PDB file of C-alpha atoms in Angstrom:
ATOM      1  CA  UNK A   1     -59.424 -51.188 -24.284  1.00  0.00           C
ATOM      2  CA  UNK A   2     -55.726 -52.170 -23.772  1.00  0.00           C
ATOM      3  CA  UNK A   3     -54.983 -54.570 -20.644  1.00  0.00           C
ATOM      4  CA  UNK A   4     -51.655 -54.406 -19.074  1.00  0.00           C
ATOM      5  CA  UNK A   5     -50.190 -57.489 -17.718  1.00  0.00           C
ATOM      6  CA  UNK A   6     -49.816 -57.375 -13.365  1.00  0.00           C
ATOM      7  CA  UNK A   7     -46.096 -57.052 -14.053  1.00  0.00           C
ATOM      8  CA  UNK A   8     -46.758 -53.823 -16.562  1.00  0.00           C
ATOM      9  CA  UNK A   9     -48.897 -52.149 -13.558  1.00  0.00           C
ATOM     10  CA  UNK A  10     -46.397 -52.844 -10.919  1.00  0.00           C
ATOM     11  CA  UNK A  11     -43.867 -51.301 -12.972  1.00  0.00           C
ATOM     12  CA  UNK A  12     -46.058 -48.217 -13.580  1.00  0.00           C
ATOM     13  CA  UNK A  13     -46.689 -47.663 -10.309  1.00  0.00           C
ATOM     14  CA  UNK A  14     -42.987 -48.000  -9.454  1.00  0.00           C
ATOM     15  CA  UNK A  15     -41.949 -45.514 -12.387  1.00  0.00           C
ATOM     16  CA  UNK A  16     -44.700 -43.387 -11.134  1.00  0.00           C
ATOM     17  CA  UNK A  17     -43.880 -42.757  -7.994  1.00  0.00           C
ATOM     18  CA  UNK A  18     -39.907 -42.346  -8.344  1.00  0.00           C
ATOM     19  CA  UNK A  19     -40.942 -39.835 -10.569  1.00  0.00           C
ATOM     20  CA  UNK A  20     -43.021 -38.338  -7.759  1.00  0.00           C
ATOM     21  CA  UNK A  21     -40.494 -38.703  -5.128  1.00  0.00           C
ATOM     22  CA  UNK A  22     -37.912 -37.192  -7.794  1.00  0.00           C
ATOM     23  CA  UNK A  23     -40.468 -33.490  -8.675  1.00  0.00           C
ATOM     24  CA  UNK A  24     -40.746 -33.535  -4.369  1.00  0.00           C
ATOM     25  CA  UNK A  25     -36.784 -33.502  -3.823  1.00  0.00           C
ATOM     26  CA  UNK A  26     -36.752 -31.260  -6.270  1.00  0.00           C
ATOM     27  CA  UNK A  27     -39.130 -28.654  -4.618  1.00  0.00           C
ATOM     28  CA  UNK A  28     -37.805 -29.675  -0.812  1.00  0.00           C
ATOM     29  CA  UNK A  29     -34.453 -28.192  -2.436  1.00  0.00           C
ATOM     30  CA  UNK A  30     -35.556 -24.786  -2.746  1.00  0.00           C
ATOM     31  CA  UNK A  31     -34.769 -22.635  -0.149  1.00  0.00           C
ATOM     32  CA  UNK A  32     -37.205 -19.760   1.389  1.00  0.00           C
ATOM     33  CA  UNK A  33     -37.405 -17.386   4.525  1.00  0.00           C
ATOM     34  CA  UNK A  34     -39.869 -19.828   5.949  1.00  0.00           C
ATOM     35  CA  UNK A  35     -37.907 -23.102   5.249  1.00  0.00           C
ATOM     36  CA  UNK A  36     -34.898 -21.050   7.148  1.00  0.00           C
ATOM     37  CA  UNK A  37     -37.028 -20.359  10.346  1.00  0.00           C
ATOM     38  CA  UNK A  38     -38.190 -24.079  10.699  1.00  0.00           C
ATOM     39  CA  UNK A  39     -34.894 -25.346  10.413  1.00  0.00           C
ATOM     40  CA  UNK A  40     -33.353 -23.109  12.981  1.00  0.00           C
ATOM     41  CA  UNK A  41     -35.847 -23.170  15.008  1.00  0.00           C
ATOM     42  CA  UNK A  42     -36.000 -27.150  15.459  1.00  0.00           C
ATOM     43  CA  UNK A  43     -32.019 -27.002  15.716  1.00  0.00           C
ATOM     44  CA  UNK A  44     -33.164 -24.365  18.368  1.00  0.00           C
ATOM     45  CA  UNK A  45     -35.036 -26.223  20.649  1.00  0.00           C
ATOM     46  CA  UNK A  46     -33.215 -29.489  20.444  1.00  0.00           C
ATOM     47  CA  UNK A  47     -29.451 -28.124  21.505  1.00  0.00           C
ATOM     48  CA  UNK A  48     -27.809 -29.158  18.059  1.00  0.00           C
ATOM     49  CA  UNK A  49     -25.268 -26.895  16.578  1.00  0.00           C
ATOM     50  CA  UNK A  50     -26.641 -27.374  13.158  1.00  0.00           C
ATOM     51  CA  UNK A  51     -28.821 -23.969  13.973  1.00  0.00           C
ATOM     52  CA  UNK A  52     -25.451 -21.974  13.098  1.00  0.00           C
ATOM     53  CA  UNK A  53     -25.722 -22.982   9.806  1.00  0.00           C
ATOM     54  CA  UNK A  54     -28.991 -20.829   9.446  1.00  0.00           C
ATOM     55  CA  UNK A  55     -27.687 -17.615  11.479  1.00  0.00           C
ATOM     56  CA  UNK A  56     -26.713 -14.601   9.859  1.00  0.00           C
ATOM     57  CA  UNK A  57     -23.297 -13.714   9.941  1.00  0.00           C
ATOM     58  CA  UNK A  58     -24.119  -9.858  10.830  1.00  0.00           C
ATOM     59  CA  UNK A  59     -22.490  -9.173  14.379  1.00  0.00           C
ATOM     60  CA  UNK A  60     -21.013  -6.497  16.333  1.00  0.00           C
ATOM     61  CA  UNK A  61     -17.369  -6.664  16.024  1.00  0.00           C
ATOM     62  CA  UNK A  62     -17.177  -6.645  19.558  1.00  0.00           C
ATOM     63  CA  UNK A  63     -18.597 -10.073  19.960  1.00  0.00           C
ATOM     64  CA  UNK A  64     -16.101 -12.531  19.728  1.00  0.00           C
ATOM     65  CA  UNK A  65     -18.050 -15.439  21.261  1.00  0.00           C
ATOM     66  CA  UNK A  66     -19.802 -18.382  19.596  1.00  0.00           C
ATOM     67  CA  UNK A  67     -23.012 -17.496  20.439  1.00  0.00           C
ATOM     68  CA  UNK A  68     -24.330 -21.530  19.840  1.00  0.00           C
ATOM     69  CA  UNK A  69     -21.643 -22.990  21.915  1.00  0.00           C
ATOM     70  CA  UNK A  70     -22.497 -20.426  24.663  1.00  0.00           C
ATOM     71  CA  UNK A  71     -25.756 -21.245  24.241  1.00  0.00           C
ATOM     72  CA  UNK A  72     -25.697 -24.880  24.419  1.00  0.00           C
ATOM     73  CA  UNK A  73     -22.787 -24.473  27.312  1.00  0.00           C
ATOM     74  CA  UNK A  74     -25.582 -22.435  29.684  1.00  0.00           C
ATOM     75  CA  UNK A  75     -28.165 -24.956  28.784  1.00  0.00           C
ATOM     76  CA  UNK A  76     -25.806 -28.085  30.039  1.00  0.00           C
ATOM     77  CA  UNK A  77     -24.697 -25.984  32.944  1.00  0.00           C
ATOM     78  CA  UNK A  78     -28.276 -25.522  33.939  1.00  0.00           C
ATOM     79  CA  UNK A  79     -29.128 -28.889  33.380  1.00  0.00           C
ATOM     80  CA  UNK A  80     -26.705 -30.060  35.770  1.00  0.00           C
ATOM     81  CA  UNK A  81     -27.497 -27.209  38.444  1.00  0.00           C
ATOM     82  CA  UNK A  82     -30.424 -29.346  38.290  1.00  0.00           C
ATOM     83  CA  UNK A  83     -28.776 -32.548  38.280  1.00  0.00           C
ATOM     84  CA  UNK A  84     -29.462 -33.507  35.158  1.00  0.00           C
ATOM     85  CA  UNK A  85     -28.035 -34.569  31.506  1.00  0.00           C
ATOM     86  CA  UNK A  86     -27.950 -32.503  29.110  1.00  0.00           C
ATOM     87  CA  UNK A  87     -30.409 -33.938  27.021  1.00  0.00           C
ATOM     88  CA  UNK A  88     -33.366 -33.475  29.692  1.00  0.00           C
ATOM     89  CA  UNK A  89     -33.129 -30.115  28.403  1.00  0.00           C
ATOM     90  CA  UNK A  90     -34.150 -30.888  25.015  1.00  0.00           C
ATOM     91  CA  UNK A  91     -37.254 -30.096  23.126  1.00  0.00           C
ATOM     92  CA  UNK A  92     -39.323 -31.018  19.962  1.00  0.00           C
ATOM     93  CA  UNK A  93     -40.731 -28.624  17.971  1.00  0.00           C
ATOM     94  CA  UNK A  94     -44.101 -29.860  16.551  1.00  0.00           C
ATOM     95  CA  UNK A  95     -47.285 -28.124  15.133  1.00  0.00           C
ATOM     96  CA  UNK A  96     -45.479 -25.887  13.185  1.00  0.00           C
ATOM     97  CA  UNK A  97     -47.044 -23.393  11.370  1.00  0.00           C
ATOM     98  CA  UNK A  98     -45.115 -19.915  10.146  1.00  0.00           C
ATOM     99  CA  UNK A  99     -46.740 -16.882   8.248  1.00  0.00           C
ATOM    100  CA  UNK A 100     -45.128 -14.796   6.343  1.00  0.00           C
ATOM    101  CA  UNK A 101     -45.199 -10.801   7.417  1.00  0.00           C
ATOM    102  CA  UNK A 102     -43.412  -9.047   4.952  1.00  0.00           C
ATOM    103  CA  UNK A 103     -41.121 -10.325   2.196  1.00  0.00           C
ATOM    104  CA  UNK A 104     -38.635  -8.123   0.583  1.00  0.00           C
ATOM    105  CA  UNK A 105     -36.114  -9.109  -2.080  1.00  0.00           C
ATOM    106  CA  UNK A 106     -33.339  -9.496   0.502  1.00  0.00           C
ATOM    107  CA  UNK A 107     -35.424  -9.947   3.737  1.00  0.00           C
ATOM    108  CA  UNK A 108     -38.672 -11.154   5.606  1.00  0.00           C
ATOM    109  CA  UNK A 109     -40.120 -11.075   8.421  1.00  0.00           C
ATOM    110  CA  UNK A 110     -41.760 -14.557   9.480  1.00  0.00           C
ATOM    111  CA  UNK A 111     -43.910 -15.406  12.226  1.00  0.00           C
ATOM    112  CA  UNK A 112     -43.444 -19.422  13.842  1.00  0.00           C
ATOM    113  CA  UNK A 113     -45.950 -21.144  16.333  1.00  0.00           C
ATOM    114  CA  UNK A 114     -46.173 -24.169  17.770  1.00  0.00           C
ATOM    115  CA  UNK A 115     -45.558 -26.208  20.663  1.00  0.00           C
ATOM    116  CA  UNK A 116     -42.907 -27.758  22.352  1.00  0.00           C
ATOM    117  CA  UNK A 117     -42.339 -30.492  24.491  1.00  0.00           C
ATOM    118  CA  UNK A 118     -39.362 -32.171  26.603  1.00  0.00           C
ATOM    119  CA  UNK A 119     -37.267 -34.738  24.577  1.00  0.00           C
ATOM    120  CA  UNK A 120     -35.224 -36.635  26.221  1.00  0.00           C
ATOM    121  CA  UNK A 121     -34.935 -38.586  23.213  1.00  0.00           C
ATOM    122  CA  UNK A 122     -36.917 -38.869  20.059  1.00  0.00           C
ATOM    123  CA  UNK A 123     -39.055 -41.906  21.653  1.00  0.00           C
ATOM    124  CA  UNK A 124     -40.096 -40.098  24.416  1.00  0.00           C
ATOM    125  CA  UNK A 125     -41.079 -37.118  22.506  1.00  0.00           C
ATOM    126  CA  UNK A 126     -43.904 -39.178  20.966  1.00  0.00           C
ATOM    127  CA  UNK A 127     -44.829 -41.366  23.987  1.00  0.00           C
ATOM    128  CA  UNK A 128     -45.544 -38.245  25.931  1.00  0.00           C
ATOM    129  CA  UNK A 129     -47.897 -36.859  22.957  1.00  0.00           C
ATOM    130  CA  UNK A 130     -49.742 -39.942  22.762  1.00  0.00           C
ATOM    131  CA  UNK A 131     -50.086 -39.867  26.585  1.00  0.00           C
ATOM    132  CA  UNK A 132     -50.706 -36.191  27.513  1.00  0.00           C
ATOM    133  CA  UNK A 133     -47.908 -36.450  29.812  1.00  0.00           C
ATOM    134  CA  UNK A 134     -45.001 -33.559  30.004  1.00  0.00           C
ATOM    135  CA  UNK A 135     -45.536 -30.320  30.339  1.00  0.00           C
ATOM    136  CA  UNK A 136     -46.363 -28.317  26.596  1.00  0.00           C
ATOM    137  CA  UNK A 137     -45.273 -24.679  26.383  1.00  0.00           C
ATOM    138  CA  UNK A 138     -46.770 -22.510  23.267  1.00  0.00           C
ATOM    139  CA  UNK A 139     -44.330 -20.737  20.847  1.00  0.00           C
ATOM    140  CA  UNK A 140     -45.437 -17.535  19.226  1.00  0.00           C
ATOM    141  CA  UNK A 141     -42.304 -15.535  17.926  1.00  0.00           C
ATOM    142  CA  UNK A 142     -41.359 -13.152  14.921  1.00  0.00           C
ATOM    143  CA  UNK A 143     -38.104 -13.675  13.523  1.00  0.00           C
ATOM    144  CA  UNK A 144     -36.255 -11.368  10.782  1.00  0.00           C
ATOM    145  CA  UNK A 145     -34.481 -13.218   7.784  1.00  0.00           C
ATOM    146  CA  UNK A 146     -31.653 -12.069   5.676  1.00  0.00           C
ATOM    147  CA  UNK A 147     -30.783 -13.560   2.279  1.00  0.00           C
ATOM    148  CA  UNK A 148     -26.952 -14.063   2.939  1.00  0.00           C
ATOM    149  CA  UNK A 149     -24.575 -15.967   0.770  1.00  0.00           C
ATOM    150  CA  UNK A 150     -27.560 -17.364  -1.698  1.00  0.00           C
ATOM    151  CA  UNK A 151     -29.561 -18.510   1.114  1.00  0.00           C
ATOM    152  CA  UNK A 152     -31.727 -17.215   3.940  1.00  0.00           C
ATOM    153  CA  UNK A 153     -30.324 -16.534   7.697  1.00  0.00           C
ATOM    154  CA  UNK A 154     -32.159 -15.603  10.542  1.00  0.00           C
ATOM    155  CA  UNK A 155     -30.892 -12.608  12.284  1.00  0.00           C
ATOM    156  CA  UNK A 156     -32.322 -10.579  15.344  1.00  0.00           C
ATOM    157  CA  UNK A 157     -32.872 -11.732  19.341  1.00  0.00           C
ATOM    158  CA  UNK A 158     -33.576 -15.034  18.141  1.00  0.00           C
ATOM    159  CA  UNK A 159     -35.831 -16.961  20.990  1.00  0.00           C
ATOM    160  CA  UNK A 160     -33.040 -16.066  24.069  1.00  0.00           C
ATOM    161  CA  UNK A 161     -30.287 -16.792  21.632  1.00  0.00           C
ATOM    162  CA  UNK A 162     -27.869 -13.152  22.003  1.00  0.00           C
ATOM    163  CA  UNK A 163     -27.824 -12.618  18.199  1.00  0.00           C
ATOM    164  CA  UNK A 164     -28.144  -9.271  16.104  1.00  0.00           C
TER     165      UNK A 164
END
């Protein structure tokens, strides 16, 4: 039986798991319809502009408006009708699960649910899970995807976000 020194072992372990960390970048690369629905719909719930990124680029011609920035312009507006910050209308999309409807070559339909819960910001977001505190609303929504420009967009009445 061959014994390895405690230096030889560390180093396996090391070489081991950049290895492992290197195969799991690797596969978090890869893009899918379901990847494309989690990502939007975090960016969603949390007011950050980053969701345009994942939404499709097919519009009426007759809509010249930014759709996020009038989005994230009604949510500030009604955040201070309430006398609020911006950021007290924030939410954190957790318990994410999505199924898959139907998958063509060039679209999908994908179902998301979950839950989501105020964050004000990303400490309170946990406090309030570990203390059952905040009010927790369900999500249960279908969204279509498109495979546009080598990746995947969601398209569609997106949550209340006026997209087609």
């Amino acid at each position: 039986m061959v014994r390895l020194s405690k230096s030889a072992g560390i180093m396996l372990v090391l070489v081991l798991g950049f290895l492992a960390q290197l195969l799991f970048s690797f596969a978090d690369g890869i893009d899918s319809p379901s990847k494309a629905v989690v990502q939007f719909s975090k960016a969603y719930f949390k007011l950050d502009k980053s969701m345009a990124k994942r939404i499709c680029k097919k519009r009426p011609a007759s809509v010249d408006v930014d759709v996020v920035d009038q989005y994230i312009f009604l949510a500030a507006k009604k955040a201070k009708e309430r006398g609020f910050d911006i950021s007290f209308m924030k939410n954190k999309l957790y318990d994410i699960e999505t199924e898959t409807i139907s998958k063509k070559d060039n679209e999908a339909q994908i179902r998301i649910t979950g839950k989501i819960r105020v964050s004000i910001n990303p400490v309170y977001a946990i406090v309030a899970k570990l203390f059952n505190i905040g009010a927790t609303h369900e999500v249960d929504e279908i969204i279509n995807v498109i495979k546009e420009d080598g990746g995947w967009k969601v398209c569609g009445n997106l949550f209340s976000l006026p997209v087609t």
